[in-house]
Tab-separated table of C-alpha atoms and ligand atoms in Angstrom:
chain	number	residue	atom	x	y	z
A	1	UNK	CA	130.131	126.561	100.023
A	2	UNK	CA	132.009	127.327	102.831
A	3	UNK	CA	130.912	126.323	105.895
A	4	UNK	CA	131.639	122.452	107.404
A	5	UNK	CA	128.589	119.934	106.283
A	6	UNK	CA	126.027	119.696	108.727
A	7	UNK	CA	124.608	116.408	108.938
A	8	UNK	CA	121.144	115.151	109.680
A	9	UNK	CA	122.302	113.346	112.762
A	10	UNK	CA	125.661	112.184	112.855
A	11	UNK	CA	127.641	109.886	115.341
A	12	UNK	CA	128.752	111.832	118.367
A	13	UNK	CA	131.120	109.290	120.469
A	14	UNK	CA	131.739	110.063	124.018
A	15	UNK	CA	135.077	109.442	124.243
A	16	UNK	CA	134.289	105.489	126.429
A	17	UNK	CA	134.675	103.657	123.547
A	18	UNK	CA	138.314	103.517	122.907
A	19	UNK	CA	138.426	102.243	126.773
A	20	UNK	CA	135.914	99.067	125.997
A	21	UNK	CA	137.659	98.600	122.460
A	22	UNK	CA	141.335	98.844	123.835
A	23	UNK	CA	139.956	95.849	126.573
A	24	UNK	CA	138.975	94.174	123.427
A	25	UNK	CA	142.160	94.268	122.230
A	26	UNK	CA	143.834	93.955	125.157
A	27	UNK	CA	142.393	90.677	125.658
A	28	UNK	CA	142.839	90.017	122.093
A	29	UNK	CA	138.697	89.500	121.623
A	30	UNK	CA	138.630	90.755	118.654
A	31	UNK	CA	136.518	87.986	117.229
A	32	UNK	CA	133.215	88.270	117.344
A	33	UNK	CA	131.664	87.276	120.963
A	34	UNK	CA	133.504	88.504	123.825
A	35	UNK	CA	132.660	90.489	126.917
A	36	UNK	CA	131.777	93.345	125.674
A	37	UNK	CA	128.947	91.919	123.792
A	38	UNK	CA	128.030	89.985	127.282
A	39	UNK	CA	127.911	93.356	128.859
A	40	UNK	CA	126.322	95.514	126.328
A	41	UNK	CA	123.260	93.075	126.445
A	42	UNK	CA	122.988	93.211	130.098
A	43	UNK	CA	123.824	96.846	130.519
A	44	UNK	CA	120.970	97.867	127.557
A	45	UNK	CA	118.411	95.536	128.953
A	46	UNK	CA	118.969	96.999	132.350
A	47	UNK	CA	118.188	100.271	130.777
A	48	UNK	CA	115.320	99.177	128.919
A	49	UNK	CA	114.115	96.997	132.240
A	50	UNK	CA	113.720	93.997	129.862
A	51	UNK	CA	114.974	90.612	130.933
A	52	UNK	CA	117.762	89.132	128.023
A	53	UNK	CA	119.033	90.416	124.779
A	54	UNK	CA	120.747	89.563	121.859
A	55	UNK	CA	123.296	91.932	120.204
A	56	UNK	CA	123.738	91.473	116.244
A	57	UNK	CA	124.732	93.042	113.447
A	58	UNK	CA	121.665	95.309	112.795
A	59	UNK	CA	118.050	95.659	113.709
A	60	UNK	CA	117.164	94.680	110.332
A	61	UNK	CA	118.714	90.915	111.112
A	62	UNK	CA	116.604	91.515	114.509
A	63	UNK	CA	113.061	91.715	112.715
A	64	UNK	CA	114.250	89.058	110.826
A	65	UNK	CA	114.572	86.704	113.453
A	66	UNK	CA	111.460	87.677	115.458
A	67	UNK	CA	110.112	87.054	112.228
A	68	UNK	CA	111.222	83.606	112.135
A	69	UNK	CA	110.470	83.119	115.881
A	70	UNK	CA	106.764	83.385	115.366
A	71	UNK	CA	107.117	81.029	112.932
A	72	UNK	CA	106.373	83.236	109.880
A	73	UNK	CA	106.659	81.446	106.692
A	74	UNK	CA	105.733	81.902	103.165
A	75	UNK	CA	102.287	82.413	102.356
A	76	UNK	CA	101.849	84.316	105.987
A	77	UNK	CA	100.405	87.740	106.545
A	78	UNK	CA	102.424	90.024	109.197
A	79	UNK	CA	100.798	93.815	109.513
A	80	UNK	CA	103.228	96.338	109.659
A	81	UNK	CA	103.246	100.474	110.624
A	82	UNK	CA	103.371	101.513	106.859
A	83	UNK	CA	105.063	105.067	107.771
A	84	UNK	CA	108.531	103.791	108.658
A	85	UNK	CA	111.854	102.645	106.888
A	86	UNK	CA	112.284	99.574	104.976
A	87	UNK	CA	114.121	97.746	107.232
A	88	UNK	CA	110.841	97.570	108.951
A	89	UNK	CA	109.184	95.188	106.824
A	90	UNK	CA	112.133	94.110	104.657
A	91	UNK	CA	112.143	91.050	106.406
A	92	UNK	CA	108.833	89.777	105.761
A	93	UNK	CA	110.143	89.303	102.329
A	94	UNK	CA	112.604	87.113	103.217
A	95	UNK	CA	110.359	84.801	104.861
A	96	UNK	CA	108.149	84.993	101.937
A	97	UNK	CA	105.289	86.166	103.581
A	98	UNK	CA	103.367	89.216	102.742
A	99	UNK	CA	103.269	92.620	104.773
A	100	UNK	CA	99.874	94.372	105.318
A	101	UNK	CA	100.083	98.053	105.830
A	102	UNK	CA	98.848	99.837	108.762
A	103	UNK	CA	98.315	104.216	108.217
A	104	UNK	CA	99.484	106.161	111.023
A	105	UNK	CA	97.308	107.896	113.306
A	106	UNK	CA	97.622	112.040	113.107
A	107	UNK	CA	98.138	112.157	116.823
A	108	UNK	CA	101.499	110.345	117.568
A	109	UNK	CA	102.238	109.615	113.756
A	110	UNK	CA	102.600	105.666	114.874
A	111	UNK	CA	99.758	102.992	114.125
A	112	UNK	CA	96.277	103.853	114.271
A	113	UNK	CA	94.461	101.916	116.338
A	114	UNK	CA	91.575	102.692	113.995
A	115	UNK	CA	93.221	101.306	110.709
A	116	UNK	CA	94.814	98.096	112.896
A	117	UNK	CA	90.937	97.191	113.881
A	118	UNK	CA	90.057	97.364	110.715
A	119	UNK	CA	92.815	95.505	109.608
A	120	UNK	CA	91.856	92.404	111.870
A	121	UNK	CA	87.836	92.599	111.001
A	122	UNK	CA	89.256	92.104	106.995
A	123	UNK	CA	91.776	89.062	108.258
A	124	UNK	CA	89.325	88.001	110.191
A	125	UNK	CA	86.887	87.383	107.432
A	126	UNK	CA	89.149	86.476	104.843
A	127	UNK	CA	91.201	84.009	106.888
A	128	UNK	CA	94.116	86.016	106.696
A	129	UNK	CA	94.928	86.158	110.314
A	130	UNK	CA	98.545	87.627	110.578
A	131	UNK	CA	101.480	85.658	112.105
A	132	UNK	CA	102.960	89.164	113.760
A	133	UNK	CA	102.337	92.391	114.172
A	134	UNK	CA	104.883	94.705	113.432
A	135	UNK	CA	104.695	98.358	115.733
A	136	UNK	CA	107.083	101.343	115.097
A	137	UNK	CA	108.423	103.824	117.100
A	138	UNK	CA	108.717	106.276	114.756
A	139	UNK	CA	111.265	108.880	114.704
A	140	UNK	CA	112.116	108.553	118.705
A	141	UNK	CA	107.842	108.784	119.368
A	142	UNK	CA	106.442	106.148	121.252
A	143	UNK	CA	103.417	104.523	119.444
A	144	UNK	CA	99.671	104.356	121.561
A	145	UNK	CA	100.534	101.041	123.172
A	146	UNK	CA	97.135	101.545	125.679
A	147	UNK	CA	94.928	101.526	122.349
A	148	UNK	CA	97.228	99.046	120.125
A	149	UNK	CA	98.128	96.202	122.854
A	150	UNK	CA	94.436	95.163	123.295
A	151	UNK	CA	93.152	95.098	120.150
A	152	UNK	CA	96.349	92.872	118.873
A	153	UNK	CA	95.919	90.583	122.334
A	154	UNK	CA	92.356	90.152	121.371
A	155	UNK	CA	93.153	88.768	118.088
A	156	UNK	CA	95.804	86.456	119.988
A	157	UNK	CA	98.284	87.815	117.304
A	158	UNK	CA	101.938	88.975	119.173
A	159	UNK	CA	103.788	92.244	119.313
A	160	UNK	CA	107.302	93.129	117.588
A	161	UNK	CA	108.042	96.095	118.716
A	162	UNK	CA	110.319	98.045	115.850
A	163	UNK	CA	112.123	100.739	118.600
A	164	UNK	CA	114.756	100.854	116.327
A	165	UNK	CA	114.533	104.665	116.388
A	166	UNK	CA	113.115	105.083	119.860
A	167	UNK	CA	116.006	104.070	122.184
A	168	UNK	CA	115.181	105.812	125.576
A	169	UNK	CA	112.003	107.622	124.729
A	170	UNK	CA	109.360	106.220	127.017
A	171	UNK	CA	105.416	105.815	127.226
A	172	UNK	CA	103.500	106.289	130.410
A	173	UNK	CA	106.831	105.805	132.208
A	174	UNK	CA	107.874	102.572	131.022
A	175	UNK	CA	110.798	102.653	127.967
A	176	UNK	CA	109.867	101.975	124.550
A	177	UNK	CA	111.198	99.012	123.099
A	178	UNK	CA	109.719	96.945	125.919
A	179	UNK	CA	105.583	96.550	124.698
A	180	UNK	CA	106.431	94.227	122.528
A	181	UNK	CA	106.589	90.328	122.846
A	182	UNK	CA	109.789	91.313	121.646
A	183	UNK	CA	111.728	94.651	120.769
A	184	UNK	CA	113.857	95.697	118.334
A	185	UNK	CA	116.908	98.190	118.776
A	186	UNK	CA	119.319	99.757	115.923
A	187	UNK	CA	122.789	101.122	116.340
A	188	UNK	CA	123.056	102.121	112.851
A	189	UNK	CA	125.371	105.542	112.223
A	190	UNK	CA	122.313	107.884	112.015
A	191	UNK	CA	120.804	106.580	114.825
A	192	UNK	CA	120.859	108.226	118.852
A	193	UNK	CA	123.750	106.041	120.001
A	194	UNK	CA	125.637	104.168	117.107
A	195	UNK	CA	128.048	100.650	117.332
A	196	UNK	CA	128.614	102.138	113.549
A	197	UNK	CA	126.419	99.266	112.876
A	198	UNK	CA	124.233	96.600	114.852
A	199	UNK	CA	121.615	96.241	116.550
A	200	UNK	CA	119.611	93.921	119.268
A	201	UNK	CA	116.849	92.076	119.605
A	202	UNK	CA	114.846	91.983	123.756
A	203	UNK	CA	112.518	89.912	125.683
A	204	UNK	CA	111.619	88.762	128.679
A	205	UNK	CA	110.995	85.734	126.673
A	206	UNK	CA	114.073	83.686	127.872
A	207	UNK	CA	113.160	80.775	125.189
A	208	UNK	CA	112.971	83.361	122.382
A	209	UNK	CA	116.227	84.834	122.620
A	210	UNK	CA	117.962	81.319	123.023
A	211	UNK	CA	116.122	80.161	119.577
A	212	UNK	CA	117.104	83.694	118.357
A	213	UNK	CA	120.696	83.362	119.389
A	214	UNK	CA	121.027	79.979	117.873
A	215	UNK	CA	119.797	81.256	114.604
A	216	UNK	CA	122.106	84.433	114.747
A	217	UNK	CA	125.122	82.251	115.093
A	218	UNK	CA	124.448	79.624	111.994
A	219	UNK	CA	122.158	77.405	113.712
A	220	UNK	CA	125.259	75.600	115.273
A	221	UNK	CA	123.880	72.435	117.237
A	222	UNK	CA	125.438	71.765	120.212
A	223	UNK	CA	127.945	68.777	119.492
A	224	UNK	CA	131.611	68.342	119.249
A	225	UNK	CA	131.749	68.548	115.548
A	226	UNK	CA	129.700	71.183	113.577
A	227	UNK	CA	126.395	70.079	113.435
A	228	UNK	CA	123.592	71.709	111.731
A	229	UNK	CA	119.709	70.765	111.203
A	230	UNK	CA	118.015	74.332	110.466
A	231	UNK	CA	119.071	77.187	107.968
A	232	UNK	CA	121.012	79.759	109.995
A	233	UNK	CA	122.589	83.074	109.891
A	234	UNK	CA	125.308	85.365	110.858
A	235	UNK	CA	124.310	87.707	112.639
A	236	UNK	CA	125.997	88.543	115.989
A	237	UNK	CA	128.038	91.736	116.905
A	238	UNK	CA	131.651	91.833	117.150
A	239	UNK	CA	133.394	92.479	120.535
A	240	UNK	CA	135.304	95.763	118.757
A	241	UNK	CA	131.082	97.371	118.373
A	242	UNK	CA	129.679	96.098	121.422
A	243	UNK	CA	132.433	98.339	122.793
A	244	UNK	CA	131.345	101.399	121.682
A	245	UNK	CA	127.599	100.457	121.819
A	246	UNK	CA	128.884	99.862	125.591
A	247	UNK	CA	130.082	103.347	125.649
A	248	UNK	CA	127.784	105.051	123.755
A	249	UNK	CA	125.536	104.012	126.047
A	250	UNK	CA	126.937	105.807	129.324
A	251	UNK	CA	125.567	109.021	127.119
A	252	UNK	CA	122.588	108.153	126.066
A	253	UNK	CA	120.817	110.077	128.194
A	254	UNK	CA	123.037	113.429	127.875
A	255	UNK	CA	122.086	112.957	124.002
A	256	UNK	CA	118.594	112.781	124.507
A	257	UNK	CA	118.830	116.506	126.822
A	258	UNK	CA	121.242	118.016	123.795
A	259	UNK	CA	118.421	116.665	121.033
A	260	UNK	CA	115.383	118.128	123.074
A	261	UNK	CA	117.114	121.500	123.025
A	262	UNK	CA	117.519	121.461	119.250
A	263	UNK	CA	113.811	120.945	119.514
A	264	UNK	CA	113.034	123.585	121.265
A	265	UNK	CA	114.984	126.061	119.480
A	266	UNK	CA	113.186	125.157	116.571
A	267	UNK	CA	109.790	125.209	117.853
A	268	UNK	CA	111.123	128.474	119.382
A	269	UNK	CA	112.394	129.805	116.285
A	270	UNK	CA	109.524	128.935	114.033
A	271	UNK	CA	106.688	130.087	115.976
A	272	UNK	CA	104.374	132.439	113.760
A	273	UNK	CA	105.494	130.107	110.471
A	274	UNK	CA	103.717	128.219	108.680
A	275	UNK	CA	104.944	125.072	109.818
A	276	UNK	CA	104.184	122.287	113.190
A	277	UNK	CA	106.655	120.708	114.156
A	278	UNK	CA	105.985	117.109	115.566
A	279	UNK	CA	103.439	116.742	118.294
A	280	UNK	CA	104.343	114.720	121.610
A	281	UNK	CA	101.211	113.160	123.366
A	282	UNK	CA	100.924	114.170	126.782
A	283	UNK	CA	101.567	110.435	127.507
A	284	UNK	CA	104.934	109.446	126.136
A	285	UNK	CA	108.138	111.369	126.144
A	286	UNK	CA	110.438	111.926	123.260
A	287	UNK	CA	114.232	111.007	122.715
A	288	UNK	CA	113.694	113.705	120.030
A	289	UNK	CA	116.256	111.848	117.429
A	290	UNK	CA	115.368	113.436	114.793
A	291	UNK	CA	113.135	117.062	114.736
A	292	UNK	CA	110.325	116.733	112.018
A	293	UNK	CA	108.368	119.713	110.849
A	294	UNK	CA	104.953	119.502	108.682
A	295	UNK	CA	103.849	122.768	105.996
A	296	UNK	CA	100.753	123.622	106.642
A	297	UNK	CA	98.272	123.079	104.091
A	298	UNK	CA	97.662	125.998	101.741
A	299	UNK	CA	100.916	127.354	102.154
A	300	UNK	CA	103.111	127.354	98.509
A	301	UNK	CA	106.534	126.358	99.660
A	302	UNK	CA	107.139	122.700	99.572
A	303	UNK	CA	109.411	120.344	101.414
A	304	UNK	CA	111.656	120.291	98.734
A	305	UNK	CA	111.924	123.799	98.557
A	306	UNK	CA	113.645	123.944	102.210
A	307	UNK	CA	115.630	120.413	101.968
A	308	UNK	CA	117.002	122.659	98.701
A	309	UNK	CA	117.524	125.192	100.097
A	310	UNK	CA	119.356	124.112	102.916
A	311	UNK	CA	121.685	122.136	100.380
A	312	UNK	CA	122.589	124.886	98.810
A	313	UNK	CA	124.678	125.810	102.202
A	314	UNK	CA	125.473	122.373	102.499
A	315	UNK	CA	123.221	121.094	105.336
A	316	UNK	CA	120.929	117.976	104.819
A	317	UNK	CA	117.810	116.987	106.026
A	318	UNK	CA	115.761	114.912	104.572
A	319	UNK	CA	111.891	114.228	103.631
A	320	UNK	CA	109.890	111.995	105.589
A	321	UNK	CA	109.714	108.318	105.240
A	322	UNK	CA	107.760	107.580	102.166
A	323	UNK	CA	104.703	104.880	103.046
A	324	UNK	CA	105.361	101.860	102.364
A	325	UNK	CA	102.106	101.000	100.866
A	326	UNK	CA	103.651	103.977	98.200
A	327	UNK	CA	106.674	101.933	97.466
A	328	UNK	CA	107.021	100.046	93.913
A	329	UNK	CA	108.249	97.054	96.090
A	330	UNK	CA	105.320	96.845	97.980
A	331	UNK	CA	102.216	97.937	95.045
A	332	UNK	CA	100.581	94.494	95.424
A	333	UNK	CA	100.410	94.169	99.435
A	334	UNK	CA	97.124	95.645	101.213
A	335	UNK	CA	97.236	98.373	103.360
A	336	UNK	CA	94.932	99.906	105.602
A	337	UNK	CA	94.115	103.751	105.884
A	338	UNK	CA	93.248	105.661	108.982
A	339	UNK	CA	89.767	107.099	107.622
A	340	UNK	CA	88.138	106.579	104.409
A	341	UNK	CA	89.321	109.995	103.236
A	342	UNK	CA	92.360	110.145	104.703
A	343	UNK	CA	95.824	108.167	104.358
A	344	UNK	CA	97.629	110.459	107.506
A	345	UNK	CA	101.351	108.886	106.494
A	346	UNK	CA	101.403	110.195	102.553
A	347	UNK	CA	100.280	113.634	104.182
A	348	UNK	CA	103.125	113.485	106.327
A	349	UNK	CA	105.466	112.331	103.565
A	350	UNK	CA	103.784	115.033	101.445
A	351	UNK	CA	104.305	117.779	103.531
A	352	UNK	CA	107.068	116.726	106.372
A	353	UNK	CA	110.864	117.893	106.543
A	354	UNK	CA	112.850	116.106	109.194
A	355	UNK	CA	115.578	119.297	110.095
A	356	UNK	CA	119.389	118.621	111.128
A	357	UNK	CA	119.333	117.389	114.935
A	358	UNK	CA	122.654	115.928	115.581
A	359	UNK	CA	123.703	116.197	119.583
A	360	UNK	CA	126.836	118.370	118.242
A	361	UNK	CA	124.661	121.151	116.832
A	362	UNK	CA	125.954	124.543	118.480
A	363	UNK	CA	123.954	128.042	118.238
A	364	UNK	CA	125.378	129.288	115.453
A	365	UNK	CA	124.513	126.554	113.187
A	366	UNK	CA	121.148	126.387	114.297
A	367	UNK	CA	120.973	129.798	113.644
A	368	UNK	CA	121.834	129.871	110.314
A	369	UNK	CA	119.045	126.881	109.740
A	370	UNK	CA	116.404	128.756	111.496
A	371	UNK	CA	117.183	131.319	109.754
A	372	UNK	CA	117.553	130.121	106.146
A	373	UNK	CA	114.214	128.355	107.000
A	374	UNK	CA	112.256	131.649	108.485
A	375	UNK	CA	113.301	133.633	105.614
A	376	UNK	CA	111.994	131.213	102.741
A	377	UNK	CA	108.333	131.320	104.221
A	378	UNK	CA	108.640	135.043	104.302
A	379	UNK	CA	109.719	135.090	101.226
A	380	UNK	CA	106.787	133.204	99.990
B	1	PLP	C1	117.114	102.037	111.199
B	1	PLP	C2	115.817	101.348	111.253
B	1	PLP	C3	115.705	99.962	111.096
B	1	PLP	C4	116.834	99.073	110.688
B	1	PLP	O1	117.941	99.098	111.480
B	1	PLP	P1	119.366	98.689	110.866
B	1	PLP	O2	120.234	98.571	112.066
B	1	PLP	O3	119.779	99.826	109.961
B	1	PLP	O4	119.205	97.415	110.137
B	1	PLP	C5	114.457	99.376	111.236
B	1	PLP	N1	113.379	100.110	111.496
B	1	PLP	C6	113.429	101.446	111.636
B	1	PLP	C7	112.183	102.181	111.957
B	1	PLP	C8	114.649	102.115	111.488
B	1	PLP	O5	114.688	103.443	111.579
């Protein structure tokens, strides 16, 4: 192996962040709190068009506290996009309460708004109505909020929106992470702009992110000693990562233009293969974080025959997220399919590859994956 590792999607820094992070130290904020966490919250809600936000230390710890601002407790039932990561629903566990699974519908890969009715006719009946309703954004895709807002206002049941992956893709115009009662951002490493870890939590919900804040910061009560009457947590961003989430920022958009051409070479470079890559409804555009391809049906090579493959020259990519209705952790929750026959999330897992799509990516490494890629279908 002799070429340099090519990652999925690794951090690309702009160069910004040593400016925000020498103010930091400048100022000698290196504590957590500090101005550049103000700022980052302002300057990302201004992006987003959302009113407040609350930086913390990942968008796991953001679920969490939505969570725990709707009041879910144990015994609860929250429904949940079932194709996703675990940090999705993770936090219904720690509040006890138990996740319902919602399939994916084949046109944006996001929640049906087929299974989710169904869903609410079985809580309905059973008494079972959920406490939340958790809605990803999968892989940079904005989910069918026209179709999924109505049936959850019906219900009187509120929106978290999980945009964890979808930072600056949009639907209809308006930016993903703000169709929610309350949205969720990550700035993990693998994500489209990185603090190296954090995340935040929005709203327009003023109320919200004061309880939320209060929580994040050990339920502190406001008195000259430390007073405490509810559990709390620690959970806020430093000052040193809110200064590169600050600078990250400034690129966000650039990132998103560099990932869409790695898209387009591949749906460029694939065309007359077996494979789709990732549809976009005509509605929503992408911040194509990661590029995910599906194998046709019929067709003999598997996704683990290309994510080997690849390996081999030391490039990774990765499978899709496996449902979490599939997961051991999960076997006893209920989950909801998008048609009798069909479970559309474990054929994507079955049959999806999500390809190399860091912003750094130059020709000749795209190259070589297109054509390590075309030659193994030829092959087979
Ligand atoms: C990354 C991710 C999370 C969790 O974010 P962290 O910052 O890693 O805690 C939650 N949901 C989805 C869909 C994600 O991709």
């Amino acid at each position: 192996m002799s070429n340099e590792r090519i990652f999925l999607s690794p951090p690309h820094m702009s160069g910004n962040e040593m400016k925000y992070i020498q103010e930091a130290f400048d100022t000698n904020w290196i504590a957590p709190l500090g101005t550049n966490v103000d700022k980052f919250e302002e300057e990302l809600c201004e992006y987003i068009g959302m009113e407040h936000g609350l930086a913390l230390s990942s968008g796991t710890a953001g679920i969490h506290l939505a969570l725990k601002y709707f009041d879910v407790g144990p015994g609860d039932y929250v429904f949940c996009s079932d194709l996703t990561f675990a940090g999705s629903c993770n936090p219904i566990l720690y509040q006890y309460a138990n996740p319902v699974f919602i399939d994916s519908e084949p046109e944006s890969w996001n929640m049906s708004p087929i299974a989710l009715e169904k869903a609410f006719e079985w809580a309905e009946k059973e008494n079972k109505m959920p406490k939340a309703v958790i809605i990803v954004d999968l892989y940079g895709q904005s989910a069918d909020y026209d179709s999924l807002l109505p049936i959850c206002e019906r219900y009187g049941v509120p929106v978290i929106e999980d945009a964890a992956e979808a930072l600056g893709a949009t639907y209809k115009g308006k930016k993903c992470g703000s169709f929610g009662h309350i949205g969720i951002f990550s700035f993990n490493g693998n994500k489209i702009i990185t603090t190296s870890g954090g995340g935040m939590v929005v709203s327009n919900n003023e109320e919200a992110i004061k309880k939320m804040r209060f929580w994040a910061t050990q339920s502190r009560e406001p008195a000259k000693h430390y007073e405490h009457k509810e559990v709390g947590y620690n959970y806020r961003m430093s000052n040193i990562c809110a200064g590169i989430g600050r600078g990250q920022l400034k690129v966000l958009n650039e990132r998103i233009e560099s990932k869409k051409k790695i898209r387009l070479f591949y749906e460029d470079s694939f065309k007359g293969l077996p494979v789709q890559i990732i549809p976009i409804p005509n509605n929503s555009e992408s911040n194509y974080w990661l590029t995910v391809m599906t194998i046709d049906e019929g067709c003999t090579v598997s996704p683990f025959d290309v994510i080997g493959l690849l390996e081999e020259e030391n490039i990774e990519s990765r499978s899709v997220w496996k449902p979490m209705s599939l997961q051991p952790l999960f076997n006893e929750s209920g989950s909801f399919s998008h048609t009798h026959e069909k479970h559309v999330g474990t054929e994507f897992f079955k049959k999806g590859i999500c390809l190399p799509s860091g912003s750094e990516l130059g020709k000749s490494q795209l190259n070589l994956i297109t054509e390590l890629i075309s030659k193994l279908f030829k092959d087979n």
